[in-house]
CSV table of C-alpha atoms in Angstrom, one decimal:
chain,number,residue,atom,x,y,z
J,1,MET,CA,19.1,-1.2,14.7
J,2,LYS,CA,21.1,1.5,12.9
J,3,LYS,CA,21.4,4.9,14.4
J,4,ILE,CA,18.6,7.3,13.3
J,5,ILE,CA,19.1,10.9,12.4
J,6,VAL,CA,15.9,12.7,11.4
J,7,SER,CA,16.7,14.8,8.4
J,8,ILE,CA,15.4,15.7,5.0
J,9,LEU,CA,17.7,14.4,2.3
J,10,VAL,CA,17.9,16.1,-1.1
J,11,ILE,CA,18.9,14.4,-4.3
J,12,ALA,CA,20.0,16.5,-7.2
J,13,LEU,CA,19.1,15.2,-10.6
J,14,SER,CA,20.5,16.1,-14.1
J,15,PHE,CA,20.3,14.0,-17.2
J,16,THR,CA,21.2,13.6,-20.8
J,17,ILE,CA,20.8,10.5,-23.0
J,18,SER,CA,21.5,9.1,-26.4
J,19,TYR,CA,20.6,5.8,-28.0
J,20,ALA,CA,24.2,4.7,-27.8
J,21,ASP,CA,24.0,4.9,-24.0
J,22,THR,CA,21.1,2.4,-23.8
J,23,LYS,CA,21.2,0.1,-26.8
J,24,GLU,CA,23.8,-2.3,-25.3
J,25,ASN,CA,22.3,-2.4,-21.8
J,26,SER,CA,18.6,-2.8,-22.6
J,27,SER,CA,16.3,-4.7,-24.9
J,28,LYS,CA,15.3,-3.1,-28.1
J,29,TRP,CA,11.7,-2.7,-27.1
J,30,ALA,CA,12.8,-0.8,-23.9
J,31,LYS,CA,14.9,1.9,-25.6
J,32,GLU,CA,12.0,4.3,-26.1
J,33,TYR,CA,10.7,4.0,-22.6
J,34,ILE,CA,14.2,4.5,-21.0
J,35,GLU,CA,14.8,7.7,-23.1
J,36,LYS,CA,11.4,9.1,-22.1
J,37,ALA,CA,12.1,8.4,-18.4
J,38,VAL,CA,15.5,10.1,-18.5
J,39,GLU,CA,14.1,13.0,-20.5
J,40,LYS,CA,11.4,13.6,-17.8
J,41,GLY,CA,14.0,13.1,-15.0
J,42,ILE,CA,12.4,10.0,-13.5
J,43,ILE,CA,15.8,8.2,-13.8
J,44,GLY,CA,19.3,9.4,-14.3
J,45,LEU,CA,21.8,8.5,-17.0
J,46,LYS,CA,24.4,6.1,-15.6
J,47,GLU,CA,26.1,2.9,-16.4
J,48,SER,CA,23.3,0.4,-15.8
J,49,ASP,CA,22.1,-2.9,-17.2
J,50,TYR,CA,18.4,-2.3,-17.6
J,51,LYS,CA,17.9,-6.0,-18.2
J,52,LEU,CA,18.8,-6.7,-14.5
J,53,GLU,CA,16.2,-7.3,-11.9
J,54,ILE,CA,15.0,-4.3,-9.9
J,55,SER,CA,15.1,-4.3,-6.1
J,56,ARG,CA,12.3,-3.1,-3.8
J,57,LYS,CA,14.3,0.0,-2.9
J,58,GLU,CA,15.0,0.9,-6.5
J,59,PHE,CA,11.3,0.5,-7.4
J,60,CYS,CA,10.5,2.9,-4.5
J,61,LYS,CA,12.9,5.4,-6.0
J,62,LEU,CA,11.1,5.2,-9.4
J,63,LEU,CA,7.7,5.8,-7.8
J,64,VAL,CA,8.8,8.8,-5.7
J,65,ASN,CA,10.7,10.4,-8.6
J,66,ASP,CA,7.8,10.0,-10.9
J,67,TYR,CA,5.4,11.5,-8.4
J,68,TYR,CA,7.9,14.4,-7.8
J,69,ARG,CA,8.1,15.2,-11.5
J,70,ASN,CA,4.4,15.1,-11.9
J,71,CYS,CA,3.9,17.5,-9.0
J,72,ASN,CA,5.8,20.2,-10.9
J,73,TYR,CA,8.0,21.4,-8.0
J,74,ASN,CA,11.0,23.5,-8.9
J,75,ASP,CA,13.4,21.2,-7.1
J,76,PHE,CA,13.4,18.0,-5.1
J,77,GLU,CA,14.2,19.9,-1.9
J,78,SER,CA,10.9,21.9,-2.1
J,79,PHE,CA,9.1,18.7,-2.8
J,80,VAL,CA,10.5,16.9,0.2
J,81,ASP,CA,10.0,19.9,2.5
J,82,ASP,CA,6.3,20.3,1.4
J,83,LYS,CA,5.3,16.6,1.4
J,84,PHE,CA,7.4,15.1,4.2
J,85,SER,CA,8.8,17.6,6.7
J,86,GLU,CA,5.9,17.4,9.1
J,87,LYS,CA,5.3,13.7,8.6
J,88,LEU,CA,9.0,12.9,9.2
J,89,LEU,CA,8.7,14.5,12.7
J,90,SER,CA,6.2,11.8,13.8
J,91,TYR,CA,7.5,8.9,11.5
J,92,LYS,CA,8.3,5.8,13.6
J,93,TYR,CA,11.3,4.6,11.6
J,94,ASN,CA,10.2,1.0,12.2
J,95,PHE,CA,12.1,-0.7,9.4
J,96,GLU,CA,15.2,-2.1,11.1
J,97,ASP,CA,16.8,-3.0,7.7
J,98,LEU,CA,17.0,0.6,6.5
J,99,ASP,CA,19.8,3.1,7.0
J,100,TYR,CA,18.0,6.4,7.6
J,101,ASN,CA,21.2,8.3,6.9
J,102,ASP,CA,21.4,6.9,3.4
J,103,LYS,CA,19.6,8.9,0.8
J,104,GLU,CA,18.7,5.9,-1.3
J,105,ASP,CA,17.1,4.2,1.7
J,106,MET,CA,15.1,7.4,2.3
J,107,TYR,CA,13.2,6.8,-0.9
J,108,VAL,CA,11.6,3.8,0.8
J,109,VAL,CA,10.5,6.1,3.7
J,110,TYR,CA,9.1,8.7,1.2
J,111,ALA,CA,7.2,5.9,-0.7
J,112,ASN,CA,5.9,4.6,2.6
J,113,LEU,CA,4.7,8.0,3.7
J,114,LEU,CA,2.9,8.5,0.4
J,115,GLY,CA,1.1,5.2,0.9
J,116,PHE,CA,2.7,3.6,-2.1
J,117,VAL,CA,4.5,0.7,-0.3
J,118,ARG,CA,4.7,-1.1,3.0
J,119,GLY,CA,7.1,-3.5,4.6
J,120,ARG,CA,6.8,-7.3,4.3
J,121,THR,CA,6.6,-7.1,8.1
J,122,GLU,CA,6.0,-4.3,10.5
J,123,THR,CA,9.7,-4.0,11.2
J,124,ARG,CA,11.4,-5.1,8.0
J,125,PHE,CA,11.2,-3.8,4.4
J,126,TYR,CA,13.8,-6.1,2.7
J,127,PRO,CA,15.0,-3.2,0.5
J,128,ASN,CA,17.5,-5.1,-1.5
J,129,ASP,CA,15.3,-8.1,-2.3
J,130,LYS,CA,14.3,-8.3,-6.0
J,131,ILE,CA,10.7,-7.2,-6.4
J,132,LYS,CA,8.3,-9.8,-7.7
J,133,ARG,CA,5.7,-9.2,-10.4
J,134,LYS,CA,2.9,-9.8,-7.9
J,135,GLU,CA,4.2,-7.0,-5.7
J,136,ILE,CA,4.2,-4.2,-8.4
J,137,ALA,CA,0.5,-3.7,-9.0
J,138,ARG,CA,-0.6,-2.1,-5.7
J,139,PRO,CA,2.2,0.5,-5.6
J,140,LEU,CA,1.6,1.4,-9.3
J,141,LEU,CA,-2.1,1.8,-8.8
J,142,ALA,CA,-1.5,3.8,-5.6
J,143,LEU,CA,0.7,6.2,-7.5
J,144,TYR,CA,-1.8,6.4,-10.3
J,145,ASN,CA,-4.7,7.1,-8.0
J,146,GLN,CA,-2.7,9.7,-6.0
J,147,LEU,CA,-1.9,11.6,-9.2
J,148,LEU,CA,-5.5,11.5,-10.2
J,149,LEU,CA,-6.8,12.5,-6.8
J,150,ASP,CA,-4.5,15.5,-6.8
J,151,LYS,CA,-6.5,16.6,-9.9
J,152,ASN,CA,-9.8,15.4,-8.4
J,153,VAL,CA,-10.5,12.9,-11.3
J,154,VAL,CA,-10.6,9.2,-11.9
J,155,PHE,CA,-10.5,7.2,-15.1
J,156,ASP,CA,-13.5,7.2,-17.4
J,157,GLY,CA,-14.8,4.3,-19.4
J,158,LYS,CA,-15.6,0.6,-19.3
J,159,MET,CA,-13.0,-1.8,-20.5
J,160,SER,CA,-13.2,-5.5,-21.4
J,161,ILE,CA,-10.1,-7.4,-20.2
J,162,GLU,CA,-8.9,-10.8,-21.2
J,163,LYS,CA,-7.8,-12.7,-18.1
J,164,PHE,CA,-4.2,-13.9,-17.8
J,165,SER,CA,-3.8,-17.5,-18.8
J,166,ASP,CA,-2.3,-18.2,-15.3
J,167,ASP,CA,-5.1,-16.3,-13.5
J,168,ASP,CA,-5.5,-19.2,-11.1
J,169,LYS,CA,-1.9,-18.5,-9.9
J,170,ILE,CA,-2.6,-14.9,-9.0
J,171,ARG,CA,-3.7,-14.1,-5.5
J,172,LYS,CA,-7.2,-12.5,-5.1
J,173,ALA,CA,-5.7,-9.4,-3.4
J,174,VAL,CA,-3.4,-8.9,-6.4
J,175,LYS,CA,-6.0,-9.4,-9.1
J,176,LYS,CA,-7.9,-6.2,-8.3
J,177,PRO,CA,-5.2,-3.6,-8.9
J,178,LEU,CA,-3.5,-5.8,-11.5
J,179,TYR,CA,-6.5,-6.1,-13.9
J,180,THR,CA,-7.2,-2.4,-13.4
J,181,LEU,CA,-3.7,-1.6,-14.6
J,182,LYS,CA,-4.0,-4.1,-17.5
J,183,GLY,CA,-7.2,-2.3,-18.5
J,184,LEU,CA,-5.4,1.0,-18.4
J,185,ASP,CA,-2.7,-0.4,-20.7
J,186,ILE,CA,0.0,0.0,-18.0
J,187,LEU,CA,0.8,-3.7,-17.1
J,188,HIS,CA,0.7,-6.7,-19.4
J,189,GLY,CA,1.7,-10.3,-19.3
J,190,SER,CA,4.5,-12.1,-21.2
J,191,ARG,CA,4.2,-14.7,-23.9
J,192,HIS,CA,1.0,-16.6,-24.1
J,193,ASN,CA,-0.7,-14.0,-22.0
J,194,LYS,CA,0.9,-15.2,-18.7
J,195,PHE,CA,1.6,-12.8,-15.9
J,196,ASN,CA,4.0,-15.1,-14.0
J,197,PRO,CA,3.3,-13.5,-10.6
J,198,ASN,CA,6.3,-15.1,-8.8
J,199,ASN,CA,8.9,-14.0,-11.3
J,200,THR,CA,11.0,-10.9,-10.7
J,201,PHE,CA,10.6,-7.6,-12.5
J,202,SER,CA,13.5,-6.1,-14.5
J,203,LYS,CA,14.6,-2.5,-14.4
J,204,GLN,CA,13.5,-1.9,-18.0
J,205,GLU,CA,10.0,-3.4,-17.3
J,206,ALA,CA,9.7,-1.1,-14.3
J,207,ILE,CA,10.7,1.9,-16.2
J,208,ALA,CA,8.3,1.0,-19.1
J,209,SER,CA,5.4,0.6,-16.6
J,210,ILE,CA,6.0,4.0,-15.1
J,211,VAL,CA,6.2,5.7,-18.5
J,212,LYS,CA,2.9,3.9,-19.6
J,213,LEU,CA,1.3,5.1,-16.3
J,214,ASN,CA,2.3,8.7,-17.1
J,215,GLU,CA,0.9,8.4,-20.6
J,216,SER,CA,-2.4,7.0,-19.3
J,217,TYR,CA,-2.5,9.7,-16.6
J,218,ASN,CA,-1.8,12.5,-19.1
J,219,ASN,CA,-4.4,11.3,-21.5
J,220,LEU,CA,-7.0,11.2,-18.8
J,221,ILE,CA,-6.2,14.6,-17.5
J,222,LYS,CA,-6.6,16.0,-21.1
J,223,ASN,CA,-10.0,14.4,-21.2
J,224,ALA,CA,-10.9,15.8,-17.8
J,225,ASP,CA,-9.8,19.3,-18.9
J,226,SER,CA,-12.1,19.0,-21.9
J,227,LEU,CA,-15.0,18.1,-19.5
J,228,CYS,CA,-14.2,21.1,-17.3
J,229,LYS,CA,-14.3,23.4,-20.3
J,230,SER,CA,-17.7,22.0,-21.2
J,231,GLU,CA,-18.9,22.4,-17.6
J,232,GLN,CA,-19.2,18.7,-17.0
J,233,SER,CA,-18.2,17.0,-13.8
J,234,THR,CA,-14.8,15.5,-13.5
J,235,LYS,CA,-16.1,13.1,-10.9
J,236,ILE,CA,-16.2,10.3,-13.3
J,237,LYS,CA,-16.9,6.7,-12.5
J,238,GLY,CA,-15.5,3.8,-14.4
J,239,SER,CA,-15.3,0.0,-14.3
J,240,VAL,CA,-13.0,-2.7,-15.5
J,241,LYS,CA,-14.4,-6.1,-16.6
J,242,SER,CA,-12.9,-9.3,-17.8
J,243,SER,CA,-13.9,-10.7,-21.2
J,244,ASP,CA,-16.3,-13.1,-19.4
J,245,GLY,CA,-18.0,-10.2,-17.6
J,246,GLU,CA,-16.5,-10.5,-14.2
J,247,ILE,CA,-16.1,-7.1,-12.5
J,248,PHE,CA,-12.6,-6.4,-11.2
J,249,SER,CA,-12.8,-2.8,-10.2
J,250,GLN,CA,-15.3,0.0,-9.7
J,251,VAL,CA,-13.6,3.3,-9.1
J,252,ASP,CA,-15.0,6.5,-7.7
J,253,VAL,CA,-13.2,9.8,-7.1
J,254,THR,CA,-14.0,9.9,-3.4
J,255,TYR,CA,-11.8,6.9,-2.8
J,256,GLU,CA,-8.1,6.4,-3.1
J,257,LEU,CA,-5.5,3.6,-3.0
J,258,GLU,CA,-6.9,0.2,-2.3
J,259,ASN,CA,-10.2,1.9,-1.2
J,260,ALA,CA,-10.6,2.6,-4.9
J,261,ILE,CA,-10.9,-1.0,-5.7
J,262,ALA,CA,-14.3,-2.6,-5.0
J,263,GLU,CA,-14.8,-6.2,-4.0
J,264,GLU,CA,-15.1,-8.7,-6.9
J,265,ASN,CA,-18.6,-9.3,-7.9
J,266,ASN,CA,-19.1,-12.8,-6.6
J,267,THR,CA,-22.7,-13.9,-6.3
J,268,GLU,CA,-21.9,-17.4,-5.2
J,269,THR,CA,-22.4,-18.2,-1.5
J,270,GLN,CA,-19.0,-19.2,0.0
J,271,GLU,CA,-18.8,-21.6,2.9
J,272,LEU,CA,-17.2,-20.0,6.0
J,273,SER,CA,-13.9,-21.5,7.1
J,274,ASP,CA,-13.6,-23.0,10.6
J,275,PHE,CA,-11.7,-19.9,11.7
J,276,GLU,CA,-14.3,-17.5,10.4
J,277,LYS,CA,-17.0,-19.4,12.2
J,278,SER,CA,-15.0,-18.9,15.4
J,279,ILE,CA,-14.5,-15.2,15.0
J,280,PRO,CA,-17.2,-14.2,17.6
J,281,LYS,CA,-15.6,-16.6,20.1
J,282,TYR,CA,-12.1,-15.1,19.4
J,283,LYS,CA,-13.4,-11.6,19.9
J,284,LYS,CA,-14.7,-12.5,23.4
J,285,GLU,CA,-11.4,-14.4,24.1
J,286,ILE,CA,-9.4,-11.3,23.2
J,287,LEU,CA,-11.4,-9.1,25.7
J,288,ASP,CA,-11.1,-11.8,28.4
J,289,LEU,CA,-7.4,-12.1,27.9
J,290,VAL,CA,-6.9,-8.4,28.0
J,291,ASN,CA,-8.8,-8.2,31.3
J,292,ILE,CA,-6.7,-11.1,32.7
J,293,GLU,CA,-3.6,-9.0,32.0
J,294,ARG,CA,-5.1,-5.9,33.5
J,295,LYS,CA,-6.2,-7.7,36.6
J,296,LYS,CA,-2.6,-8.9,37.1
J,297,ALA,CA,-1.5,-5.3,36.9
J,298,GLY,CA,-4.2,-4.2,39.4
J,299,LEU,CA,-6.2,-2.3,36.7
J,300,GLU,CA,-9.9,-2.0,36.1
J,301,PRO,CA,-11.3,-4.3,33.4
J,302,LEU,CA,-12.3,-3.0,30.0
J,303,VAL,CA,-15.8,-3.3,28.7
J,304,GLU,CA,-16.8,-4.1,25.2
J,305,CYS,CA,-17.3,-1.0,23.0
J,306,CYS,CA,-20.2,-2.1,20.8
J,307,LYS,CA,-20.2,1.2,19.1
J,308,TYR,CA,-17.0,0.6,17.2
J,309,ASN,CA,-17.1,-3.2,16.7
J,310,ASP,CA,-17.9,-2.7,13.0
J,311,TYR,CA,-15.2,-0.1,12.6
J,312,ALA,CA,-12.7,-2.5,14.2
J,313,ASP,CA,-13.6,-5.1,11.6
J,314,THR,CA,-13.2,-2.4,8.9
J,315,ARG,CA,-9.7,-1.7,10.2
J,316,ALA,CA,-8.9,-5.4,10.2
J,317,LYS,CA,-9.9,-5.6,6.6
J,318,GLU,CA,-7.7,-2.5,5.8
J,319,ILE,CA,-4.6,-3.9,7.4
J,320,SER,CA,-4.9,-7.0,5.3
J,321,GLN,CA,-4.1,-4.7,2.4
J,322,SER,CA,-1.8,-2.2,4.1
J,323,PHE,CA,-0.4,-3.2,7.5
J,324,GLN,CA,0.1,0.1,9.2
J,325,HIS,CA,-1.6,2.5,11.7
J,326,ARG,CA,-2.9,4.6,8.9
J,327,ARG,CA,-5.9,3.9,6.8
J,328,LEU,CA,-5.9,3.2,3.1
J,329,ASP,CA,-6.5,6.9,2.3
J,330,GLN,CA,-3.5,7.7,4.7
J,331,SER,CA,-5.8,9.2,7.3
J,332,PRO,CA,-5.0,8.2,10.9
J,333,PHE,CA,-6.5,5.0,12.3
J,334,TYR,CA,-8.8,6.9,14.6
J,335,SER,CA,-10.5,8.8,11.8
J,336,GLY,CA,-13.5,6.6,12.2
J,337,VAL,CA,-13.8,7.3,15.9
J,338,ASP,CA,-15.6,10.3,17.4
J,339,SER,CA,-16.3,11.8,20.8
J,340,TYR,CA,-13.2,10.3,22.4
J,341,LYS,CA,-11.0,11.4,25.2
J,342,MET,CA,-8.4,8.8,24.3
J,343,VAL,CA,-8.1,6.2,21.6
J,344,GLY,CA,-5.4,3.6,20.8
J,345,GLU,CA,-4.9,0.7,18.4
J,346,ASN,CA,-3.0,-2.6,18.3
J,347,ILE,CA,-2.7,-4.6,15.1
J,348,GLY,CA,-1.5,-8.1,14.3
J,349,GLU,CA,-1.2,-10.3,11.3
J,350,GLY,CA,-0.5,-14.0,10.8
J,351,GLN,CA,-1.5,-15.3,14.2
J,352,ASN,CA,-4.1,-18.1,14.0
J,353,SER,CA,-5.6,-17.8,17.5
J,354,ALA,CA,-6.5,-15.3,20.1
J,355,ASP,CA,-4.0,-16.5,22.7
J,356,VAL,CA,-1.1,-16.4,20.2
J,357,VAL,CA,-1.8,-12.8,19.0
J,358,MET,CA,-2.2,-11.7,22.7
J,359,TYR,CA,1.1,-13.3,23.6
J,360,MET,CA,2.8,-11.4,20.7
J,361,TRP,CA,1.2,-8.1,21.8
J,362,MET,CA,2.3,-8.6,25.4
J,363,GLN,CA,5.9,-9.2,24.2
J,364,SER,CA,6.0,-5.8,22.6
J,365,GLU,CA,6.4,-2.9,24.9
J,366,LYS,CA,4.3,-0.5,22.8
J,367,HIS,CA,1.4,-2.9,22.4
J,368,LYS,CA,1.5,-3.8,26.0
J,369,MET,CA,1.3,-0.2,27.0
J,370,ASN,CA,-2.1,0.1,25.3
J,371,ILE,CA,-3.4,-3.1,26.9
J,372,LEU,CA,-2.3,-2.0,30.4
J,373,ASN,CA,-3.1,1.7,30.0
J,374,PRO,CA,-5.2,2.6,33.1
J,375,ASN,CA,-6.9,5.4,31.3
J,376,PHE,CA,-8.6,3.3,28.7
J,377,LYS,CA,-12.2,2.2,29.5
J,378,GLU,CA,-13.5,0.3,26.5
J,379,LEU,CA,-12.3,-2.1,23.8
J,380,SER,CA,-13.5,-3.1,20.3
J,381,VAL,CA,-12.0,-6.1,18.6
J,382,GLY,CA,-11.8,-6.6,14.8
J,383,ILE,CA,-10.8,-9.9,13.1
J,384,VAL,CA,-10.6,-10.7,9.4
J,385,TYR,CA,-9.6,-13.9,7.6
J,386,ASP,CA,-8.5,-13.7,4.0
J,387,GLU,CA,-7.1,-17.0,2.7
J,388,ASN,CA,-5.7,-15.3,-0.5
J,389,SER,CA,-3.6,-12.8,1.4
J,390,ASP,CA,0.0,-13.1,2.6
J,391,TYR,CA,-0.8,-13.6,6.3
J,392,LYS,CA,-4.4,-14.8,6.2
J,393,TYR,CA,-5.3,-13.7,9.8
J,394,TYR,CA,-5.7,-10.0,10.8
J,395,TRP,CA,-6.4,-8.7,14.3
J,396,VAL,CA,-7.2,-5.2,15.6
J,397,GLN,CA,-7.8,-3.8,19.0
J,398,ILE,CA,-9.4,-0.3,19.3
J,399,PHE,CA,-9.0,1.0,22.8
J,400,TYR,CA,-11.4,3.8,23.6
J,401,THR,CA,-12.2,6.3,26.3
J,402,PRO,CA,-15.3,8.5,25.7
J,403,LYS,CA,-15.3,12.2,26.4
J,404,ASN,CA,-18.0,12.1,28.9
């Protein structure tokens, strides 16, 4: 792993642009969006072929720069100091494929701290991989919701949306933010109304989506200002529906990021998978396996913490959307726990049995420390299976010691 130096990196930005600078390096339709992005300072003017694919790291830079410009700080240094200085002190720098001395790689850290992106695994971000279309909806909606939450408003109105013709190729977890953004006129498909989720995203497409997001955001804020002047509430609810009436999103001001996206309205009873039927058994196995390891270490066994079993399941559902020790609203994992003397958490994804995930945890020094911590007294286990997600199986251990 590369040497880490904790520091706040400042990027100075200054721009000018003319049509001659972009017409050869971009499609005709993209010219207007590129000029608007440069004018606002979201991107800089440089020799670039905007038709090229955009990397995951470059997309992070777009997200962070757009948020910075919308926050109206005098300079990037003030923005970084205000938003990240304290968070950087406790940041774990888990991504082994980032150079934390590199100012471009630090944009990934900033985007991660803001809750816009996460790694493909807990320890690898793959910054230079070209971002796929199926990966762009969640970060864009996270940015959009954060901007709105800063103003204490959400979008108003009910929209009818035509499904993409390749809807069956789009993962369930992607559909929710994707159709919300389509309803907000931020993301669209290509020819024949196809989204092509596994295709890459070009720089000009990314820039256009950011500019459209800003236009949607600014229009909504104007409407919210009008409501404030007329003494109406800015806590507006909205929904997004497909042309056949299926509800994709229900948004409320009190939620953010993926919490802002309600579950799809599915009235059909779905048959549980074999794994889901076995979840109660797996939960008991996890507790038993933990106590086997504690007995080997000469420690007292943990007892089941029934009080937080439901919360552990909630955390398992949350990490299926954002695999980190922060919740979807960026509060710490223990925000749902009270009256504790000590609390800890282990998370896992992709393991299809209790013994496999326990083996993985015991191979990690940090996870093993929780399992063998002599001061913990109780354990809640959360397990979620989502066949439409990347890793399908999600595991959570909540270690707990009550105050009294």
